[in-house]
Amino acid sequence: MAGFPSPSQDYTTAEIDLTEHLMPNRASTYLVRARGHSMTGAGIWDGDELVVDRSIRPQHGHVVIAVLDGELTVKRLSIGTDGRVVLSSENPAYPDIAVPSLSDLRVWGVVTVALHHVSRAS
Amino acid sequence: MSPAPREAMIALVDCQSFYASCERVFDPSLENRPIVVLSNNDGCVVAMSQEAKTLGIPMGIPWFKLEPIAAAQGIVARSSNYELYGSISARVMEVIGRHAAWQEVYSIDESFISLRGTVEELIQAGRRIRQDVARCTGVPVRVGIAPTKTLAKVALIGVKRSRPLSQVGVCHFGAYSPTQRDTILASIPVMDLWGVAGRLGRRLANLNIHTAADLAAQDPGQMRRRFSVVVERTVRELRGTPCIPLKEEPRQYKDQLIYSRSFSEPVTTTPAMRQVLSIYAQQLASRLRNAGQEARVLTAWASTSPFATDQEPHSPQISAVLPVPTAEPVTIARGSLGLAELIRPGTRYVRAGVVLTDLRPAGQAETLPGLGPPGEGRNLGPTLDAVTARFGVGSIGLGYGGLGEPPSWQMRRAMLSPRATTHWEELVTAHL
C-alpha cells in the first residue's frame, strides 16, 4: 500500500542513553573533577567526575559546589530552621564551614551525580 | 510608532564581555578582576572585561606592550579558548531560545528573539531571561527590546551606556515618550548602528548626518537612491517599522570564506608550507559544508613579517578557478598547494591564508559524469569531519596535513584556560 506507511513504524525504540539519564538538562550541566577526601560519606571520592546541574535551585540537603575564596568547593548544604547555613563535610576528619548568612553564600551548582570508576582498562 | 501592546517585539540579547565572562565561569577568582583575552598566538588584545576597559586598555594593543605593566595592575591575560567559548555560546543560545517562539542566533554572543506583551511584561521577561541564562550557564546577558531590530540595538546601547539601565540589564524602547526617544536617538552616533561603518559613515557625515536621530529624519526613498536599500531600511527601522525580519535559518550566505593565521614560529620550507595549506584547506572545506555552500574561486597567500629587516619581504599569492564549484577538501587543497612552490626556501614566512570566493549554495551546479572533483561522491569531507568530531582536531588530515603530532608552527596559546567542556583531561577541579 504505497503512500500510507504503517502507523506502527513510529514505534521505534531507542537504545538507553546514558547522557540523557545522567544529564537531562544538558545546556545547564557542567562536569568537574573532584579532588580531595572530605565528601567520602556522600559517596564522592578523589578523582570522581561530578555532574553539576546549574538549573536546580539549591536546597537544604543538596550536595553543592560553593564558591569559597574564588575556588569551587564541594560540600553538603545545611540550612537550619534558625536560618543558620553550614557547608558540611561528610568525613569526620574534615571540618564544617559556617556561612554567616544565606546571602553570603554563592552556590555555583548542584551536584547530581558522582561518576566513580571502579576498574580501568590497562 | 507606538504599536499595540500585543504586537510582536524584538529583543536583542547580548552577552556581557562574552570571552571574559566565559573565562570566569570556571574560575570565580577572576571575578571583578581586569581580564584581557588575546588573539591567535597571543598576539594582541581582542576582548576585555569591563574592569579592563575601565583601566583604559586600548582594544588591539599587542600583548608584548601590555605585559610589562599587566602584573602591577592586576591584569589577567588568557589565550583565546575557542573550544570553551563555542560550547558556552551554544548553551547560552539554547537557554535564551526557551523564552521565545522565534530565535535568530546572530553571532557567538548575540541573539534576536521575538516576544509579545506589554512594556511591563516584556521588561519582566527580559529580567527572567537574564536570571535564567546566568543561573544555567554563568554568563551575564543584557536585553534590548523594541519594535525593530535596529531599535533593539539602540535599546541595548542604552543598557550599556546608562548606569541605572545597566543595573537592571534590560531596556524597552517603548517605555519612553516620543520626546525621550528623540533624545536617545540624538545621543547615538550613526556609526554605532549596524551596517554603518567607515566609508558610509563618512559619506553620511558629509550630509550632516551624525546621529541616529539625524538618520531617522531622512527621507527613506532618497536614502535608497543616494546610498542603498540597506540604509533605507535602517531609516525605516529607526522610525519603528520592521524591515529586517528575524531569520531562523543561518544568516545569509557569506560571499567569502577566509582562513588565515599567523604562525607561532616562521615557516621556511616548501614541505612545511604544504602542510599549512593542507590543514587550512581541510578547515575551509568543513566550514563550507557546514554552511551548505560551494566555492569556485580560491586564493592562497603567504607573507613574511613586515618587521623583519634582515630579509627581503616576500608575499607570494596564487589564485585558482576550481574545475567546478565544490566543498570537497581534496580539490580545495590541490588548488591551494601551488602556493608552496612559490615560496623562497629559507625565507621566514609568518602568516598564510586561503580565501574562497564565488560562493553559492551547494548542489546547484550540474557536473558532467567524470568531470567532478576527484573526491566527490566518496563522502570524503563528511568522513573527515566525523573522524575529527570523534577523535579531536588533528587526528586525521589530508596528505601533507595528516599528522597526529601538532606541527611546530601551530597556534601558541600559552595562557590557555582549561577546555573544560570539550576535553575530559581538562575538567576543572572542584575541591572536597
PDB file of C-alpha atoms in Angstrom, chain A residues 26-39 44-46 49-50 54-57 65 67 70-75 106 108, chain B residues 24-31 87-88 90-92 94-95 98 133-139 420-421 424-425 427-432:
ATOM      1  CA  ARG A  26      22.403  19.470  29.031  1.00  0.00           C
ATOM      2  CA  ALA A  27      22.552  23.223  28.494  1.00  0.00           C
ATOM      3  CA  SER A  28      22.872  23.868  32.226  1.00  0.00           C
ATOM      4  CA  THR A  29      25.110  20.911  33.089  1.00  0.00           C
ATOM      5  CA  TYR A  30      28.863  21.100  33.541  1.00  0.00           C
ATOM      6  CA  LEU A  31      31.281  18.342  34.538  1.00  0.00           C
ATOM      7  CA  VAL A  32      34.065  18.902  37.048  1.00  0.00           C
ATOM      8  CA  ARG A  33      36.773  16.731  38.603  1.00  0.00           C
ATOM      9  CA  ALA A  34      36.558  16.042  42.358  1.00  0.00           C
ATOM     10  CA  ARG A  35      39.819  16.468  44.277  1.00  0.00           C
ATOM     11  CA  GLY A  36      40.044  15.693  47.994  1.00  0.00           C
ATOM     12  CA  HIS A  37      38.584  13.411  50.638  1.00  0.00           C
ATOM     13  CA  SER A  38      36.068  15.448  52.644  1.00  0.00           C
ATOM     14  CA  MET A  39      32.937  14.015  50.990  1.00  0.00           C
ATOM     15  CA  ILE A  44      32.289  11.193  46.362  1.00  0.00           C
ATOM     16  CA  TRP A  45      35.880  10.041  46.024  1.00  0.00           C
ATOM     17  CA  ASP A  46      39.070  11.749  44.960  1.00  0.00           C
ATOM     18  CA  GLU A  49      33.741  13.160  37.820  1.00  0.00           C
ATOM     19  CA  LEU A  50      30.860  15.231  39.133  1.00  0.00           C
ATOM     20  CA  ARG A  54      23.061  24.624  37.483  1.00  0.00           C
ATOM     21  CA  SER A  55      19.343  24.798  36.705  1.00  0.00           C
ATOM     22  CA  ILE A  56      18.449  23.168  40.048  1.00  0.00           C
ATOM     23  CA  ARG A  57      17.673  25.570  42.879  1.00  0.00           C
ATOM     24  CA  ILE A  65      29.542  23.413  44.674  1.00  0.00           C
ATOM     25  CA  VAL A  67      32.417  29.433  45.631  1.00  0.00           C
ATOM     26  CA  GLY A  70      37.496  32.067  44.425  1.00  0.00           C
ATOM     27  CA  GLU A  71      37.574  28.257  44.409  1.00  0.00           C
ATOM     28  CA  LEU A  72      34.934  25.680  43.602  1.00  0.00           C
ATOM     29  CA  THR A  73      34.312  23.714  46.794  1.00  0.00           C
ATOM     30  CA  VAL A  74      32.049  20.667  47.202  1.00  0.00           C
ATOM     31  CA  LYS A  75      30.025  20.396  50.439  1.00  0.00           C
ATOM     32  CA  ARG A 106      27.409  31.656  46.330  1.00  0.00           C
ATOM     33  CA  TRP A 108      27.895  27.517  41.637  1.00  0.00           C
TER      34      TRP A 108
ATOM     35  CA  ARG B  24      35.070  33.476  34.755  1.00  0.00           C
ATOM     36  CA  VAL B  25      32.552  30.629  34.596  1.00  0.00           C
ATOM     37  CA  PHE B  26      35.066  28.002  35.700  1.00  0.00           C
ATOM     38  CA  ASP B  27      37.385  30.367  37.557  1.00  0.00           C
ATOM     39  CA  PRO B  28      35.477  32.522  40.049  1.00  0.00           C
ATOM     40  CA  SER B  29      38.760  34.020  41.294  1.00  0.00           C
ATOM     41  CA  LEU B  30      38.640  36.166  38.142  1.00  0.00           C
ATOM     42  CA  GLU B  31      35.515  37.982  39.283  1.00  0.00           C
ATOM     43  CA  SER B  87      30.492  25.418  23.892  1.00  0.00           C
ATOM     44  CA  ILE B  88      29.231  28.033  26.340  1.00  0.00           C
ATOM     45  CA  ALA B  90      25.643  27.087  22.389  1.00  0.00           C
ATOM     46  CA  ARG B  91      24.332  26.703  25.933  1.00  0.00           C
ATOM     47  CA  VAL B  92      23.533  30.406  26.274  1.00  0.00           C
ATOM     48  CA  GLU B  94      19.643  27.347  23.923  1.00  0.00           C
ATOM     49  CA  VAL B  95      18.560  28.863  27.223  1.00  0.00           C
ATOM     50  CA  ARG B  98      13.477  28.634  25.600  1.00  0.00           C
ATOM     51  CA  VAL B 133      20.949  32.442  31.482  1.00  0.00           C
ATOM     52  CA  ALA B 134      23.128  33.498  34.418  1.00  0.00           C
ATOM     53  CA  ARG B 135      21.914  30.628  36.594  1.00  0.00           C
ATOM     54  CA  CYS B 136      22.121  27.914  33.935  1.00  0.00           C
ATOM     55  CA  THR B 137      25.360  28.955  32.220  1.00  0.00           C
ATOM     56  CA  GLY B 138      27.123  31.511  34.424  1.00  0.00           C
ATOM     57  CA  VAL B 139      27.193  34.153  31.682  1.00  0.00           C
ATOM     58  CA  ALA B 420      36.593  22.344  30.449  1.00  0.00           C
ATOM     59  CA  THR B 421      33.572  21.397  28.336  1.00  0.00           C
ATOM     60  CA  TRP B 424      37.925  15.118  29.618  1.00  0.00           C
ATOM     61  CA  GLU B 425      41.536  15.581  30.654  1.00  0.00           C
ATOM     62  CA  LEU B 427      37.932  19.159  33.526  1.00  0.00           C
ATOM     63  CA  VAL B 428      38.090  21.908  36.120  1.00  0.00           C
ATOM     64  CA  THR B 429      38.851  20.819  39.684  1.00  0.00           C
ATOM     65  CA  ALA B 430      36.285  21.071  42.461  1.00  0.00           C
ATOM     66  CA  HIS B 431      37.874  20.829  45.913  1.00  0.00           C
ATOM     67  CA  LEU B 432      36.474  18.490  48.519  1.00  0.00           C
TER      68      LEU B 432
END
